[in-house]
Amino acid sequence: MSAAQAALAVTWIGVTLYALFGGADFGAGFWDLVAGGADRGRSPRRLIERVIAPVWEANHVWLIFVLVMLWTCFPPVFAAVASSLYQPLTLAAVGIILRGAGFAIRKTMHDLVEQRFFGAVFATSSVMTPYALGAVAGAVASGRVPLGNAQADPWTSWVNPTSVLGGVLAVGVCAYVAAVFLCHNAVVAGDDDLVDYFRRRATVTAVAVGVRASRDRGAPPRLLICSTA
Amino acid sequence: MGSVGVVHVLAAAPADLVAARQQMALSLGWHIVLACLGVGLPVLLLAAEGRYLRTGDERYRRLARQWSKAFAVLFAVGAVSGTILSLELGVLWPGLMSTYGDVIGLPFAMEGIAFFLEAIFVGLYLYGWDRLPPKVHWWTGVPIALSGIASAVFVVAANAWMNQPRGFTLLPDGTVTEVDPVAAMLNPAFAPEAIHMVFAAFMVTGFLVASVHAARLVRRRASELDALAFRVAFTLGAVIAPLQIVAGDYAARFIAENQPVKLAAIEGLEETQANAPLSIAGIFEIPSGLSLLAHHDPNAVVIGLDSVPPEDRPPLIPMLRASFQLMVGIGTGLAGLALWWGVAWKRKRREPTSRWFWRAAVLAGPAAVIALEAGWIVTEVGRQPWIVYNVMRTSEAVTEAANIRYGYYGLIVVYAGLTAATVFALRRLSPPSVEPQLPVPPADEIDEADEIDEVDEMDADAGSPG
């Protein structure tokens, strides 16, 4: 294995860990978003908050890890991807800010209206961020990022079928991972209603993500990024 | 002459260079305040909780717990505002990252590890108040403080490298070889910048937290913890403030030796000269003052702006000069305030009773933040037009993507909202006021009995430093 392949393997582990741990956090935000009104959504939201709160900051480290690996081991690739895809990456950045801040601040609020506002910020940006990152993956996988300084088309590079697929899959996989994780925590907490609640959601998202992924084989993903340049 | 340089640089640059620089300045300038609190607050938490462990005084535990709620919000906001900086490095400065990403990767990787440890222990600390034995809980705070300091040191190492690039060989065709990440990280500017930055973090935290509590004391809206809180926080700022003068002098002399044009810009020295005078706030001059300050020798030659062509001089020289003088002025003022406090403490074992001290204490926190930002402007704008000093121009590093400015405008809105929401949340967290008993200051109306209590208690504490 060459040094480049080893570095790629380590980076890939980082991406996987971010998808798993960070993904569970983002997915929890997705379930927070669709948990319904204040009354109906109270108990799942409470579980989400309790489970995610102590860990979500630490999980950010995998994103930082991937970025640092990328720019240290493959600097021209990092520069090409980041400068070409500045639109979805700016969306992801804004999403990361709003999500973390919204979540942390919601906890300090006692008033329902305020909780709702910061909760909505947290939940919406929890969907926006994985979508944007998935769209980035789609742009890279479909060879739409040439090497160089911002050489890609600013729009079609990330608004295209592969990117949409990447974004939707990212949101779906996050939702699935989170539902499994929350289901496990509901089991630990001994809350049978919530176990059921998240088990159903995990099953549905697993099937939906699987179907979506298998039906979209039009453009086989290319493995090595930026190789077209 | 400086303005000619600005025009030249702007004309040669891609259209959105200014927007890219402003976006980076906004993101960094915003994050640096949170980062400082992330470095300093754990020290305050350890001090307060440690005192509870030694004395058994429950008030210190309540204080640490109260502060830790604010820390939770600030750490979260700081974590996200820091995360996006690594994205922005690539989004805004692909020229820098594609050429030198591997050279400066190491300190960022180390910072990542430090942040990871910090975040894990923050989780343990914040959720361990009622779950861990008190001593174990205190110890979970120690890695937070250490890794907070380590994060700051590593990030500053990367910035120091931009000022004193080392650890690579640049070939004539523009490619970089013989990369030595360790030499890059341990560049000559590392020590002066890192020490100055860590001290700044402690000062900002100490004075800012003290300000919040001083304001409540002065307005007589204090809870019983405010006097204790002020004392713990102000002590941190006051102890560091005099040391920062030494660290600042070290940093300034380093710049005089290694980045003379930056020094010339912040001092407004047009011509290279011996016995260079020091201009104070543009009002009066001390003969040979600058030579003395920069090289500790009144006859030393100080390099002026005329040593390099206009296009190699920093832009915005009046702003640079003002920032530098603001930083030095505020730093000196804070050290003076610390001295006042120290003398009063030595004599009477309590804070000064003068209203003027308390007014100054309320202003000390915002002033420390202004000094922090001014110092950051000095080091960042003073390095211009170089992103990597004397090696790569900022205009060569910037993205060629069009319309970066719209992302910047969007981020202005996001940061404004974030600031408002953070302040709102912190205000929500502050405990309800207790009327009108004041445990300590502002002392003109102080209750004799309370005062004696405090003195006794502090005498008892004086035996156990830390």
XYZ file of C-alpha atoms in Angstrom:
695
model
C 0.000 0.000 0.000
C 1.414 3.382 -0.943
C 1.541 6.280 1.502
C -1.299 7.930 -0.407
C -3.491 4.849 -0.105
C -2.721 4.568 3.605
C -3.616 8.228 4.102
C -6.788 7.701 2.100
C -7.698 4.696 4.227
C -7.215 6.671 7.447
C -9.260 9.564 6.036
C -11.948 7.110 5.029
C -12.114 5.806 8.594
C -12.564 9.419 9.710
C -15.395 9.952 7.198
C -17.064 6.765 8.385
C -16.793 7.755 12.041
C -18.177 11.207 11.267
C -21.052 9.643 9.330
C -21.777 7.325 12.245
C -21.362 9.620 15.245
C -21.962 13.017 13.695
C -24.636 11.401 11.545
C -26.506 10.167 14.599
C -26.489 13.720 15.958
C -27.753 15.194 12.692
C -30.340 12.454 12.391
C -31.556 13.152 15.899
C -32.172 16.700 14.718
C -34.194 15.268 11.836
C -36.402 13.312 14.244
C -36.705 16.406 16.391
C -37.929 18.283 13.310
C -40.620 15.740 12.439
C -41.665 14.910 16.011
C -44.853 16.944 15.634
C -46.435 19.531 17.917
C -45.175 20.506 21.320
C -47.357 17.952 23.134
C -46.974 14.994 20.820
C -43.242 15.547 20.366
C -42.385 16.120 23.990
C -41.125 12.688 24.973
C -39.037 11.913 21.846
C -37.561 15.410 21.998
C -36.675 14.947 25.632
C -34.896 11.684 24.841
C -33.066 13.281 21.907
C -31.878 16.128 24.056
C -30.719 13.882 26.874
C -28.864 11.492 24.601
C -27.205 13.969 22.257
C -26.255 16.743 24.674
C -23.137 15.213 26.279
C -21.582 13.964 23.034
C -22.334 16.146 20.043
C -19.415 18.555 20.444
C -16.904 15.710 20.652
C -18.376 14.196 17.491
C -17.446 17.318 15.535
C -13.854 16.288 15.850
C -14.279 13.741 13.057
C -15.183 16.457 10.595
C -12.139 18.456 11.663
C -10.068 15.264 11.436
C -11.214 14.612 7.868
C -10.564 18.195 6.794
C -7.089 18.248 8.343
C -6.209 14.850 6.839
C -7.419 16.026 3.461
C -5.461 19.264 3.410
C -2.352 17.712 4.938
C -2.193 14.628 2.716
C -3.960 15.844 -0.433
C -3.643 19.645 -0.347
C -4.547 20.343 -4.005
C -7.663 18.150 -3.694
C -8.796 19.928 -0.551
C -8.241 23.319 -2.182
C -10.087 22.277 -5.343
C -13.073 20.801 -3.518
C -13.404 23.586 -0.963
C -13.057 26.453 -3.442
C -15.228 24.885 -6.149
C -17.999 23.813 -3.803
C -18.051 26.939 -1.678
C -21.814 27.239 -1.944
C -22.801 23.918 -0.345
C -19.857 24.179 2.051
C -20.992 27.618 3.173
C -24.465 26.161 3.686
C -22.917 23.334 5.703
C -20.911 25.834 7.744
C -23.983 27.944 8.474
C -25.872 24.764 9.304
C -23.162 23.650 11.727
C -23.209 27.011 13.498
C -26.972 27.270 13.737
C -27.401 23.677 14.762
C -24.868 23.697 17.597
C -25.912 27.093 18.855
C -29.625 26.337 18.506
C -29.278 23.116 20.443
C -27.137 24.580 23.221
C -29.325 27.643 23.596
C -32.633 25.771 23.488
C -31.616 23.976 26.657
C -31.299 27.240 28.555
C -34.808 28.383 27.602
C -37.843 27.770 29.739
C -40.456 29.575 27.716
C -42.207 27.362 25.142
C -42.112 29.965 22.354
C -38.373 30.434 22.776
C -37.773 26.697 22.952
C -39.750 26.288 19.762
C -37.755 28.939 17.955
C -34.323 27.567 18.891
C -35.588 24.030 18.440
C -36.702 24.861 14.911
C -33.303 26.389 14.174
C -31.580 23.268 15.532
C -33.823 20.847 13.653
C -33.856 22.620 10.284
C -30.100 23.036 10.212
C -29.713 19.376 11.221
C -31.210 18.492 7.845
C -29.481 21.213 5.855
C -25.946 20.262 6.923
C -25.929 16.565 5.945
C -27.749 17.430 2.726
C -25.063 19.955 1.810
C -22.241 17.557 2.699
C -23.947 14.758 0.757
C -24.258 17.081 -2.228
C -20.517 17.756 -1.967
C -19.852 14.016 -2.011
C -22.098 13.694 -5.064
C -20.277 16.505 -6.839
C -16.904 14.875 -6.210
C -18.114 11.359 -7.022
C -19.526 12.423 -10.372
C -16.254 14.082 -11.383
C -17.611 17.629 -11.383
C -14.682 19.093 -9.428
C -11.604 19.732 -11.565
C -8.273 20.403 -9.895
C -7.390 24.037 -9.409
C -8.760 27.121 -7.743
C -12.575 27.190 -8.005
C -12.620 25.698 -11.501
C -16.002 23.953 -11.239
C -19.320 25.462 -12.238
C -20.573 27.115 -9.042
C -24.127 25.791 -9.523
C -24.240 22.635 -11.610
C -21.347 21.164 -9.651
C -23.637 20.582 -6.689
C -27.134 20.969 -8.125
C -27.276 17.817 -10.232
C -28.817 14.323 -9.968
C -25.809 12.726 -8.260
C -25.565 15.517 -5.699
C -29.286 15.361 -4.984
C -28.933 11.632 -4.483
C -25.925 12.200 -2.230
C -27.791 14.777 -0.188
C -30.967 12.737 0.177
C -29.014 9.609 1.067
C -26.971 11.527 3.639
C -30.113 12.825 5.342
C -31.736 9.387 5.148
C -28.738 7.503 6.500
C -28.344 10.012 9.333
C -32.014 9.572 10.194
C -31.632 5.792 10.162
C -28.488 5.750 12.330
C -30.106 8.159 14.759
C -33.314 6.137 14.993
C -31.331 2.992 15.841
C -29.218 4.867 18.363
C -32.259 6.504 19.986
C -34.107 3.172 20.017
C -31.210 1.649 21.925
C -31.265 4.514 24.402
C -35.009 4.131 24.840
C -34.397 0.448 25.677
C -31.794 1.462 28.249
C -34.201 4.006 29.699
C -36.915 1.349 29.795
C -39.412 3.472 27.894
C -41.390 0.958 25.826
C -43.407 3.569 23.955
C -40.265 5.267 22.721
C -38.630 1.938 21.858
C -41.599 1.254 19.592
C -41.602 4.789 18.248
C -37.978 4.711 17.132
C -38.035 1.069 16.047
C -40.794 1.870 13.550
C -38.880 4.882 12.292
C -35.615 2.977 11.977
C -37.319 0.265 9.927
C -39.077 2.717 7.641
C -35.933 4.793 6.989
C -33.833 1.666 6.422
C -36.240 0.490 3.727
C -36.612 3.965 2.208
C -32.863 4.583 2.050
C -32.233 1.116 0.629
C -34.836 1.534 -2.091
C -33.615 5.029 -2.964
C -30.024 3.860 -3.205
C -30.708 0.747 -5.244
C -32.940 2.468 -7.760
C -30.393 5.096 -8.665
C -27.633 3.291 -10.413
C -27.558 5.496 -13.481
C -24.179 7.070 -12.799
C -21.764 4.689 -11.093
C -19.705 6.653 -8.580
C -16.135 7.152 -9.632
C -13.623 6.338 -7.012
C -10.792 8.702 -7.343
C -11.807 12.203 -6.958
C -10.558 14.917 -9.245
C -8.935 12.295 -11.453
C -10.574 13.856 -14.478
C -8.396 16.948 -14.349
C 2.411 56.511 0.913
C 0.551 53.621 2.483
C -2.625 54.389 0.579
C -0.815 53.978 -2.730
C 0.049 50.448 -1.640
C -3.575 49.704 -0.836
C -4.798 50.854 -4.218
C -2.146 48.776 -5.932
C -3.006 45.619 -4.033
C -6.734 46.009 -4.519
C -6.372 46.681 -8.227
C -4.278 43.556 -8.709
C -6.572 41.321 -6.701
C -9.594 39.272 -7.683
C -12.808 41.165 -7.137
C -13.751 39.406 -3.929
C -10.420 39.544 -2.102
C -11.774 42.197 0.219
C -14.924 40.181 0.926
C -12.856 37.054 1.566
C -10.580 38.902 3.972
C -13.511 40.481 5.762
C -15.291 37.148 6.065
C -12.166 35.572 7.560
C -11.724 38.573 9.856
C -15.334 38.295 11.009
C -15.153 34.543 11.593
C -11.820 34.686 13.404
C -12.569 37.883 15.277
C -15.815 36.355 16.506
C -14.348 32.991 17.373
C -11.327 34.429 19.185
C -13.518 35.814 21.973
C -15.229 32.456 22.459
C -11.887 30.674 22.217
C -10.446 32.884 24.948
C -13.386 32.118 27.208
C -12.946 28.440 26.378
C -9.345 28.655 27.581
C -9.977 30.808 30.636
C -13.315 29.654 32.051
C -12.128 26.122 32.930
C -9.425 27.735 35.064
C -12.051 29.776 36.889
C -14.216 26.677 37.330
C -11.280 24.769 38.795
C -10.397 27.655 41.089
C -13.925 27.994 42.448
C -14.644 24.292 42.784
C -11.149 23.706 44.201
C -11.811 26.255 46.904
C -15.056 24.469 47.734
C -13.151 21.189 48.073
C -10.578 22.755 50.384
C -12.884 24.836 52.540
C -16.175 22.990 52.263
C -17.818 26.356 51.582
C -20.902 25.442 49.547
C -21.055 28.897 47.981
C -18.015 28.148 45.868
C -19.609 24.996 44.575
C -22.750 26.921 43.680
C -20.587 29.511 41.967
C -18.713 26.906 39.910
C -21.988 25.305 38.976
C -23.498 28.612 37.973
C -20.481 29.449 35.828
C -20.463 25.996 34.285
C -23.923 26.626 32.801
C -22.592 29.661 30.988
C -19.499 27.678 30.015
C -21.714 24.994 28.440
C -23.324 27.531 26.120
C -20.063 29.307 25.323
C -18.181 26.077 24.687
C -20.881 24.855 22.309
C -20.955 28.107 20.378
C -17.144 28.211 20.336
C -16.945 24.616 19.103
C -19.096 25.337 16.064
C -17.608 28.733 15.271
C -14.193 27.063 15.391
C -15.188 24.087 13.261
C -16.226 26.219 10.344
C -12.870 28.008 10.318
C -11.247 24.864 8.936
C -13.818 24.846 6.135
C -13.184 28.512 5.434
C -9.442 27.925 5.092
C -10.185 25.925 1.980
C -13.225 27.826 0.762
C -11.544 31.225 0.913
C -7.798 30.472 0.647
C -7.333 27.528 -1.730
C -4.017 28.996 -2.929
C -2.624 28.802 0.583
C -3.977 25.352 1.334
C -3.051 23.694 -1.953
C 0.567 24.827 -1.637
C 1.145 24.730 2.112
C -1.626 22.520 3.536
C 0.855 19.742 4.261
C 3.340 22.160 5.852
C 0.854 23.485 8.433
C -1.159 20.292 8.926
C 0.589 19.188 12.112
C -0.492 21.926 14.538
C -4.081 21.616 13.281
C -3.976 17.861 13.839
C -2.640 18.420 17.356
C -5.321 21.015 17.944
C -7.909 18.492 16.797
C -6.679 15.962 19.342
C -6.704 18.586 22.090
C -10.229 19.628 21.133
C -11.387 16.026 21.170
C -10.074 15.486 24.703
C -11.547 18.796 25.758
C -14.980 17.983 24.359
C -15.050 14.537 26.010
C -14.152 15.947 29.405
C -16.555 18.854 28.998
C -19.276 16.233 28.595
C -18.112 14.454 31.757
C -17.740 17.674 33.708
C -21.046 19.264 32.781
C -23.088 16.110 33.245
C -21.114 14.863 36.217
C -22.073 17.457 38.830
C -24.453 15.093 40.623
C -23.065 11.823 39.325
C -19.383 11.948 40.238
C -17.745 12.233 43.669
C -16.680 15.883 44.197
C -12.951 15.230 43.887
C -13.333 13.124 40.749
C -15.540 15.824 39.297
C -12.866 18.436 39.914
C -10.293 16.242 38.192
C -12.499 15.929 35.089
C -12.053 19.694 34.786
C -8.262 19.501 34.670
C -7.991 18.005 31.154
C -10.462 20.664 29.969
C -8.195 23.455 31.161
C -5.027 21.806 29.839
C -6.414 20.926 26.437
C -7.998 24.369 26.149
C -4.571 25.927 26.573
C -3.053 23.344 24.211
C -5.657 24.124 21.519
C -4.838 27.807 21.696
C -1.107 27.128 21.543
C -1.390 24.847 18.506
C -3.668 27.127 16.541
C -1.386 30.037 17.252
C 1.543 27.891 16.027
C -0.148 27.803 12.617
C -0.642 31.553 12.681
C 2.953 32.056 13.822
C 4.056 30.020 10.808
C 2.262 32.486 8.534
C 4.392 35.198 10.127
C 7.638 33.188 10.169
C 7.310 30.412 7.585
C 9.776 27.551 8.102
C 9.989 23.840 7.429
C 9.896 23.679 3.616
C 11.891 24.524 0.526
C 10.298 26.583 -2.204
C 11.574 25.695 -5.668
C 11.804 28.344 -8.397
C 8.814 26.804 -10.209
C 6.648 27.439 -7.143
C 6.463 23.873 -5.849
C 7.201 23.082 -2.236
C 9.524 20.245 -1.203
C 11.424 18.969 1.836
C 8.439 19.556 4.061
C 9.280 19.369 7.761
C 6.033 19.829 9.711
C 7.780 19.911 13.093
C 10.141 22.694 12.028
C 7.121 24.511 10.596
C 5.217 24.235 13.861
C 8.178 25.240 16.024
C 8.877 28.358 13.988
C 10.542 31.325 15.685
C 7.290 33.295 16.132
C 5.644 30.385 17.948
C 6.805 31.166 21.477
C 6.190 34.934 21.538
C 2.767 34.606 19.891
C 1.587 31.638 21.931
C 2.524 33.163 25.295
C 0.937 36.484 24.371
C -2.246 34.721 23.218
C -2.673 32.461 26.251
C -2.161 35.403 28.598
C -4.697 37.364 26.559
C -7.179 34.518 26.956
C -6.784 34.581 30.736
C -7.074 38.359 30.863
C -10.182 38.449 28.686
C -11.856 35.737 30.736
C -10.858 37.131 34.116
C -11.822 40.724 33.385
C -14.925 39.921 31.352
C -16.398 37.608 33.979
C -15.407 40.062 36.713
C -17.127 42.847 34.737
C -20.413 40.975 34.616
C -20.416 40.510 38.372
C -19.073 43.997 39.077
C -21.948 45.462 37.074
C -24.435 43.553 39.202
C -22.688 44.668 42.388
C -22.549 48.300 41.335
C -26.191 48.315 40.298
C -27.070 46.614 43.543
C -28.670 43.745 41.734
C -26.284 41.213 43.091
C -26.982 37.735 44.290
C -24.882 36.549 47.188
C -22.455 34.860 44.840
C -21.517 37.981 42.885
C -18.910 39.252 45.324
C -17.184 35.880 45.447
C -17.430 35.550 41.681
C -15.889 38.953 41.175
C -13.037 38.111 43.495
C -12.138 34.799 41.827
C -12.430 36.147 38.269
C -10.710 39.475 38.861
C -7.811 37.697 40.544
C -7.119 35.765 37.347
C -7.101 38.915 35.210
C -5.112 40.912 37.739
C -2.401 38.293 38.146
C -1.899 37.953 34.394
C -2.141 41.648 33.424
C 1.379 42.618 34.604
C 2.860 39.456 33.081
C 1.227 40.354 29.779
C 3.265 43.554 29.641
C 6.422 41.445 29.699
C 4.997 39.018 27.124
C 3.877 41.922 24.926
C 7.317 43.475 25.080
C 8.830 40.125 24.072
C 6.424 39.903 21.115
C 7.110 43.491 20.041
C 10.873 43.027 20.147
C 10.473 39.812 18.176
C 8.574 41.725 15.495
C 11.217 44.452 15.495
C 13.881 41.851 14.710
C 11.938 39.560 12.373
C 9.097 41.554 10.805
C 10.453 45.096 10.829
C 7.922 46.350 8.277
C 5.073 45.274 10.537
C 6.640 47.220 13.393
C 7.174 50.240 11.141
C 3.500 50.080 10.138
C 2.130 49.836 13.671
C 4.418 52.648 14.805
C 3.922 54.730 11.659
C 7.671 54.985 11.060
C 8.150 56.154 7.480
C 11.928 56.233 7.293
C 14.598 53.883 8.552
C 16.494 55.746 11.285
C 18.650 55.517 14.369
C 17.275 57.039 17.596
C 13.761 56.491 16.284
C 11.214 58.429 18.352
C 8.125 56.836 19.889
C 4.850 58.545 19.069
C 2.213 58.280 21.782
C -1.351 58.431 20.464
C -0.070 60.792 17.757
C 0.063 63.575 20.322
C 3.641 63.726 21.541
C 6.917 61.998 20.811
C 9.524 60.447 23.076
C 12.956 60.934 21.501
C 14.665 57.593 20.783
C 11.675 55.942 22.462
C 10.985 53.473 19.668
C 14.641 52.446 19.379
C 14.661 51.877 23.109
C 11.401 49.933 23.122
C 12.065 47.800 20.069
C 15.723 46.997 20.598
C 16.324 48.085 24.213
C 18.962 50.509 22.902
C 18.294 54.240 22.280
C 20.822 54.329 19.423
C 19.450 51.294 17.585
C 18.406 51.645 13.962
C 14.709 50.941 13.430
C 13.632 49.861 9.954
C 11.033 52.142 8.374
C 8.303 51.602 5.783
C 10.624 52.978 3.107
C 12.703 49.778 3.347
C 10.257 47.985 1.060
C 8.375 49.088 -2.086
C 4.841 50.379 -1.493
C 3.205 47.162 -2.726
C 4.963 45.235 0.061
C 3.651 47.486 2.845
C 0.576 46.698 4.929
C -2.652 48.493 4.005
C -4.743 50.563 6.416
C -1.745 51.881 8.334
C -3.751 54.449 10.362
C -6.047 51.646 11.566
C -3.033 49.487 12.390
C -1.424 52.248 14.410
C -4.648 52.984 16.246
C -5.157 49.281 16.993
C -1.661 48.897 18.357
C -1.930 51.946 20.583
C -5.367 50.868 21.762
C -4.027 47.444 22.698
C -1.018 48.845 24.522
C -3.096 51.550 26.205
C -5.764 49.171 27.441
C -3.186 46.593 28.503
C -1.342 49.206 30.526
C -4.579 50.470 32.033
C -5.616 46.960 33.066
C -2.212 46.376 34.641
C -2.668 49.651 36.543
C -6.091 48.535 37.733
C -4.558 45.232 38.804
C -1.894 47.130 40.740
C -4.541 49.234 42.495
C -6.399 46.083 43.443
C -3.156 44.401 44.566
C -2.184 47.262 46.867
C -5.632 47.398 48.444
C -5.615 43.660 48.881
C -2.179 43.680 50.516
C -3.202 46.377 52.960
C -6.777 45.534 53.807
C -7.482 42.076 52.419
C -10.317 43.362 50.292
C -11.050 45.094 47.027
C -10.538 48.868 46.794
C -13.608 50.699 48.059
C -13.433 53.635 45.657
C -16.341 54.003 43.278
C -13.821 54.696 40.562
C -12.303 51.265 41.023
C -15.695 49.637 40.581
C -16.552 51.726 37.556
C -13.221 50.776 36.021
C -13.810 47.136 36.926
C -17.130 47.195 35.040
C -15.355 48.563 31.970
C -12.341 46.265 32.270
C -14.020 43.292 30.564
C -15.207 45.051 27.411
C -11.862 46.869 27.319
C -9.990 43.553 27.441
C -12.058 42.278 24.518
C -11.291 45.449 22.543
C -7.583 44.997 23.293
C -7.826 41.389 22.144
C -9.402 42.353 18.821
C -6.966 45.217 18.364
C -4.054 42.869 18.954
C -5.442 40.400 16.447
C -5.769 43.207 13.893
C -2.152 44.187 14.561
C -0.836 40.718 13.907
C -3.102 39.883 10.936
C -3.360 43.179 9.059
C 0.244 43.953 9.970
C 1.324 40.837 8.060
C -0.379 42.011 4.859
C 0.026 42.000 1.916
C 1.444 38.581 2.726
C -0.617 35.574 3.743
C 2.701 33.755 4.222
C 5.222 36.374 5.198
C 7.507 37.288 2.295
C 6.529 34.067 0.478
C 2.914 34.220 -0.710
C 0.650 37.208 -1.176
C -2.887 37.110 0.150
C -4.076 37.962 -3.362
C -2.359 34.799 -4.666
C -4.078 32.633 -2.092
C -7.657 33.854 -2.422
C -10.343 31.829 -4.165
C -11.141 32.619 -7.766
C -14.792 31.839 -7.177
C -17.067 34.762 -7.992
C -19.584 36.234 -5.618
C -17.936 35.166 -2.387
C -19.367 38.368 -1.001
C -22.913 36.981 -0.846
C -21.771 34.189 1.425
C -20.065 36.853 3.519
C -23.239 38.929 3.763
C -25.136 35.827 4.808
C -22.574 35.082 7.499
C -22.847 38.628 8.850
C -26.528 37.963 9.469
C -25.769 34.559 11.009
C -23.124 35.954 13.346
C -25.322 38.883 14.357
C -28.121 36.461 15.228
C -25.690 34.174 16.998
C -24.338 37.041 19.088
C -27.828 38.141 20.070
C -28.932 34.600 20.887
C -25.818 33.883 22.953
C -26.173 37.065 24.976
C -29.879 36.347 25.424
C -29.126 32.824 26.658
C -26.426 34.020 29.053
C -28.778 36.627 30.499
C -31.383 33.938 30.994
C -28.847 31.912 32.940
C -27.908 34.654 35.378
C -29.530 33.978 38.724
C -32.316 36.209 40.037
C -31.144 39.227 41.962
C -31.326 39.349 45.680
C -32.203 42.764 47.056
C -30.393 44.674 48.575
C -27.926 42.856 50.819
C -24.444 43.109 49.444
C -21.881 40.711 50.854
C -19.019 43.019 49.890
C -18.509 46.155 47.733
C -19.150 48.856 46.574
C -17.964 49.653 49.935
C -19.134 53.110 50.999
C -22.347 51.613 52.348
C -20.766 48.405 53.466
C -22.161 46.633 56.475
C -19.534 46.321 59.192
C -20.471 42.783 60.200
C -20.314 41.511 56.634
C -16.971 43.124 56.145
C -15.430 41.419 59.143
C -16.814 38.076 58.024
C -15.222 38.471 54.646
C -11.849 39.451 56.040
C -11.781 36.457 58.358
C -12.713 34.132 55.587
C -10.142 35.453 53.180
C -7.424 35.281 55.832
C -8.267 31.675 56.362
C -8.077 31.055 52.631
C -4.789 32.855 52.259
C -3.013 29.898 53.829
C -3.913 27.634 50.933
C -2.806 29.183 47.669
C -3.947 28.002 44.270
